[in-house]
Amino acid sequence: NAGVTQTPKFRVLKTGQSMTLLCAQDMNHEYMYWYRQDPGMGLRLIHYSVGEGTTAKGEVPDGYNVSRLKKQNFLLGLESAAPSQTSVYFCASDSGLSNQPQHFGDGTRLSIL
Amino acid sequence: LAKTTQPISMDSYEGQEVNITCSHNNIATNDYITWYQQFPSQGPRFIIQGYKTKVTNEVASLFIPADRKSSTLSLPRVSLSDTAVYYCLVGRSNDYKLSFGAGTTVTVRA
């Protein structure tokens, strides 16, 4: 009964380094999302996907790229990390059907030095 | 996209009922009202959703007046473990433009 799993849970990077955050869901959901959450703020949508092989920009896409090569996985990439990208990143998924809620992972805490 | 307004914070004591009101004056006909709960160091968790009137589940109740311009989440007999941030969202659940505002931080004290 895993739901949405995010790896890694914590990571510290130096400015300019790259990394990929992995999100995996076992609920056969069509839609997947990446959010970031900064202190005292709600979640802001970075990118989302409405199906395998498709991605789209959300509210704050700059500095990030995503891929959805397999239905169950949604990857978030930082090509050249910046201190402004220090945040907690959440992945979510849902079935894409009306009225079905999003299911969230427990987040990846990323610090950029 | 319907904008929501909810209090920034609320304090309560164990055993009390907590009511959080969310305003959404420009809610659309097809929009649903959904509440999520977020504990520290965890992702948000769905708690309840409604369209009109009253919805109740094992965790909470959701009251929606006829004009649907507001909604009230009711948490009965809260405990310390109900301390969390509560988000009110308005839209269709498969609307990827759903916006999580800052939410309401509910602090339950002994």
Short mmCIF file of C-alpha atoms in Angstrom, two decimals:
data_model
loop_
_atom_site.label_atom_id
_atom_site.label_comp_id
_atom_site.label_asym_id
_atom_site.label_seq_id
_atom_site.Cartn_x
_atom_site.Cartn_y
_atom_site.Cartn_z
CA ASN A 1 0.00 0.00 0.00
CA ALA A 2 2.78 2.43 -0.96
CA GLY A 3 0.76 5.15 -2.79
CA VAL A 4 3.15 7.91 -3.86
CA THR A 5 6.82 7.41 -3.08
CA GLN A 6 9.45 10.11 -3.43
CA THR A 7 13.20 9.59 -3.49
CA PRO A 8 15.41 10.85 -2.04
CA LYS A 9 13.89 12.23 1.15
CA PHE A 10 16.73 14.67 1.80
CA ARG A 11 19.51 16.10 -0.33
CA VAL A 12 22.09 18.85 -0.08
CA LEU A 13 23.55 20.23 -3.27
CA LYS A 14 26.07 22.86 -4.18
CA THR A 15 25.13 25.68 -6.50
CA GLY A 16 25.44 24.57 -10.11
CA GLN A 17 25.07 20.86 -9.45
CA SER A 18 22.35 18.86 -11.08
CA MET A 19 20.05 16.20 -9.74
CA THR A 20 16.85 14.33 -10.40
CA LEU A 21 13.99 13.75 -8.00
CA LEU A 22 11.98 10.61 -8.56
CA CYS A 23 8.29 10.13 -7.94
CA ALA A 24 6.62 6.76 -8.26
CA GLN A 25 2.94 5.90 -7.83
CA ASP A 26 1.35 2.46 -7.74
CA MET A 27 -2.29 3.51 -8.18
CA ASN A 28 -2.32 3.52 -11.99
CA HIS A 29 -3.05 7.27 -11.93
CA GLU A 30 -3.04 9.26 -15.15
CA TYR A 31 -2.19 12.67 -13.71
CA MET A 32 0.97 13.50 -11.81
CA TYR A 33 2.25 16.76 -10.37
CA TRP A 34 5.34 18.37 -8.88
CA TYR A 35 4.93 21.14 -6.30
CA ARG A 36 7.33 23.13 -4.19
CA GLN A 37 6.55 24.44 -0.73
CA ASP A 38 8.47 27.26 0.89
CA PRO A 39 8.19 28.30 4.56
CA GLY A 40 4.82 29.82 5.43
CA MET A 41 3.51 29.34 1.94
CA GLY A 42 1.19 26.94 0.25
CA LEU A 43 2.15 24.58 -2.52
CA ARG A 44 3.05 26.02 -5.91
CA LEU A 45 2.73 23.88 -9.02
CA ILE A 46 5.98 23.44 -10.96
CA HIS A 47 5.06 21.01 -13.73
CA TYR A 48 2.38 18.43 -14.28
CA SER A 49 1.55 15.53 -16.57
CA VAL A 50 -1.83 14.32 -17.77
CA GLY A 51 -0.52 11.07 -19.15
CA GLU A 52 2.52 9.05 -20.12
CA GLY A 53 4.74 10.97 -22.49
CA THR A 54 3.09 14.36 -21.83
CA THR A 55 4.16 17.20 -19.57
CA ALA A 56 3.19 20.82 -19.12
CA LYS A 57 4.33 23.89 -17.20
CA GLY A 58 2.70 24.96 -14.00
CA GLU A 59 2.96 28.17 -12.03
CA VAL A 60 6.72 28.18 -11.35
CA PRO A 61 8.47 26.06 -14.03
CA ASP A 62 11.69 28.04 -14.53
CA GLY A 63 14.85 26.13 -13.67
CA TYR A 64 13.15 22.72 -13.71
CA ASN A 65 12.51 20.03 -16.28
CA VAL A 66 10.35 16.93 -16.06
CA SER A 67 9.82 13.66 -17.84
CA ARG A 68 7.07 11.04 -17.78
CA LEU A 69 8.48 8.12 -19.74
CA LYS A 70 6.48 5.58 -17.76
CA LYS A 71 2.98 6.05 -16.42
CA GLN A 72 3.99 5.29 -12.86
CA ASN A 73 7.02 7.60 -12.72
CA PHE A 74 7.41 11.36 -12.88
CA LEU A 75 10.91 12.81 -12.71
CA LEU A 76 11.84 16.35 -11.74
CA GLY A 77 15.23 17.60 -12.82
CA LEU A 78 17.34 20.53 -11.75
CA GLU A 79 20.02 21.10 -14.38
CA SER A 80 21.96 23.79 -12.51
CA ALA A 81 20.78 24.14 -8.92
CA ALA A 82 20.45 27.61 -7.40
CA PRO A 83 19.96 28.63 -3.75
CA SER A 84 16.47 29.90 -4.66
CA GLN A 85 15.51 26.29 -5.35
CA THR A 86 16.00 25.34 -1.72
CA SER A 87 12.58 24.04 -0.82
CA VAL A 88 10.48 21.02 0.00
CA TYR A 89 9.26 19.28 -3.14
CA PHE A 90 6.05 17.28 -3.21
CA CYS A 91 4.84 14.92 -5.84
CA ALA A 92 1.16 14.07 -6.23
CA SER A 93 -1.02 11.97 -8.47
CA ASP A 94 -4.69 11.47 -9.22
CA SER A 95 -6.84 9.46 -11.56
CA GLY A 96 -7.77 12.41 -13.75
CA LEU A 97 -11.43 11.70 -13.14
CA SER A 98 -13.59 14.49 -11.82
CA ASN A 99 -13.87 14.70 -8.05
CA GLN A 100 -11.02 12.35 -7.30
CA PRO A 101 -8.50 13.89 -4.86
CA GLN A 102 -4.78 14.14 -5.27
CA HIS A 103 -2.53 11.74 -3.37
CA PHE A 104 0.74 13.20 -2.13
CA GLY A 105 4.13 11.81 -1.28
CA ASP A 106 5.94 12.87 1.88
CA GLY A 107 8.27 15.25 0.16
CA THR A 108 11.92 15.73 -0.67
CA ARG A 109 13.79 18.32 1.36
CA LEU A 110 16.37 19.95 -0.88
CA SER A 111 19.00 22.43 0.24
CA ILE A 112 21.18 24.29 -2.23
CA LEU A 113 24.33 25.81 -0.74
CA LEU B 1 -10.06 29.85 -11.11
CA ALA B 2 -11.98 30.49 -7.89
CA LYS B 3 -9.93 32.28 -5.24
CA THR B 4 -10.32 31.20 -1.66
CA THR B 5 -9.86 33.13 1.57
CA GLN B 6 -9.40 31.41 4.91
CA PRO B 7 -8.00 32.50 8.28
CA ILE B 8 -4.26 32.27 8.70
CA SER B 9 -4.42 30.57 12.08
CA MET B 10 -6.76 29.27 14.74
CA ASP B 11 -6.14 28.06 18.27
CA SER B 12 -8.22 25.53 20.14
CA TYR B 13 -8.14 23.15 23.08
CA GLU B 14 -8.51 19.43 23.23
CA GLY B 15 -12.11 18.27 23.11
CA GLN B 16 -13.43 21.41 21.45
CA GLU B 17 -15.00 21.68 18.03
CA VAL B 18 -13.03 23.64 15.46
CA ASN B 19 -14.78 25.36 12.56
CA ILE B 20 -12.78 26.82 9.70
CA THR B 21 -14.63 28.97 7.21
CA CYS B 22 -13.42 29.42 3.66
CA SER B 23 -14.76 32.14 1.37
CA HIS B 24 -14.98 31.51 -2.37
CA ASN B 25 -17.21 34.18 -3.85
CA ASN B 26 -16.54 33.35 -7.51
CA ILE B 27 -17.05 29.61 -7.33
CA ALA B 28 -18.15 28.15 -10.65
CA THR B 29 -21.12 25.87 -11.22
CA ASN B 30 -18.96 22.80 -11.79
CA ASP B 31 -16.56 23.46 -8.92
CA TYR B 32 -16.28 21.22 -5.89
CA ILE B 33 -14.91 22.25 -2.50
CA THR B 34 -12.09 20.11 -1.20
CA TRP B 35 -10.17 20.25 2.06
CA TYR B 36 -6.73 18.86 2.68
CA GLN B 37 -4.79 18.46 5.92
CA GLN B 38 -1.02 18.71 6.18
CA PHE B 39 1.07 17.62 9.15
CA PRO B 40 4.66 18.83 9.54
CA SER B 41 7.09 16.93 7.34
CA GLN B 42 4.29 15.23 5.41
CA GLY B 43 2.43 15.81 2.19
CA PRO B 44 -1.16 17.11 2.21
CA ARG B 45 -3.84 14.52 2.81
CA PHE B 46 -7.40 14.64 1.48
CA ILE B 47 -9.96 14.87 4.26
CA ILE B 48 -13.32 15.82 2.73
CA GLN B 49 -15.01 17.09 -0.40
CA GLY B 50 -18.47 18.46 -1.13
CA TYR B 51 -20.62 20.24 -3.67
CA LYS B 52 -23.57 21.50 -1.66
CA THR B 53 -25.35 21.10 1.68
CA LYS B 54 -23.55 18.89 4.18
CA VAL B 55 -21.03 16.11 3.88
CA THR B 56 -19.79 14.04 6.80
CA ASN B 57 -17.15 11.36 7.10
CA GLU B 58 -15.26 9.76 9.95
CA VAL B 59 -12.87 12.71 10.20
CA ALA B 60 -14.85 15.89 9.59
CA SER B 61 -18.00 17.57 8.36
CA LEU B 62 -18.30 20.08 5.57
CA PHE B 63 -21.12 22.59 5.53
CA ILE B 64 -21.93 24.43 2.30
CA PRO B 65 -24.73 27.02 2.17
CA ALA B 66 -27.11 27.26 -0.74
CA ASP B 67 -25.21 30.08 -2.48
CA ARG B 68 -21.95 28.07 -2.20
CA LYS B 69 -19.92 31.26 -1.72
CA SER B 70 -18.40 29.89 1.44
CA SER B 71 -17.91 26.59 3.22
CA THR B 72 -17.09 25.53 6.77
CA LEU B 73 -14.93 22.61 7.75
CA SER B 74 -15.89 21.27 11.15
CA LEU B 75 -13.52 19.12 13.21
CA PRO B 76 -15.38 17.60 16.17
CA ARG B 77 -13.66 17.14 19.51
CA VAL B 78 -10.14 17.88 18.38
CA SER B 79 -7.08 16.32 19.92
CA LEU B 80 -3.44 17.35 19.93
CA SER B 81 -2.91 15.22 16.83
CA ASP B 82 -5.25 17.47 14.83
CA THR B 83 -2.66 20.25 14.94
CA ALA B 84 -1.96 20.81 11.26
CA VAL B 85 -2.41 23.15 8.31
CA TYR B 86 -5.79 22.90 6.59
CA TYR B 87 -6.22 23.93 2.97
CA CYS B 88 -9.46 24.83 1.23
CA LEU B 89 -9.48 24.32 -2.53
CA VAL B 90 -12.19 25.10 -5.03
CA GLY B 91 -12.36 23.60 -8.48
CA ARG B 92 -12.76 20.27 -10.15
CA SER B 93 -10.49 17.68 -8.60
CA ASN B 94 -8.98 16.92 -11.99
CA ASP B 95 -8.24 20.59 -12.58
CA TYR B 96 -4.48 20.73 -12.56
CA LYS B 97 -4.60 24.44 -11.90
CA LEU B 98 -5.84 23.92 -8.35
CA SER B 99 -4.17 26.39 -6.04
CA PHE B 100 -3.07 25.70 -2.52
CA GLY B 101 -2.97 28.97 -0.64
CA ALA B 102 -1.22 29.38 2.69
CA GLY B 103 -3.96 27.44 4.47
CA THR B 104 -5.11 27.72 8.07
CA THR B 105 -2.74 26.62 10.80
CA VAL B 106 -4.78 24.99 13.54
CA THR B 107 -3.02 24.60 16.87
CA VAL B 108 -4.65 22.39 19.48
CA ARG B 109 -3.48 22.85 23.05
CA ALA B 110 -3.90 20.57 26.03
#
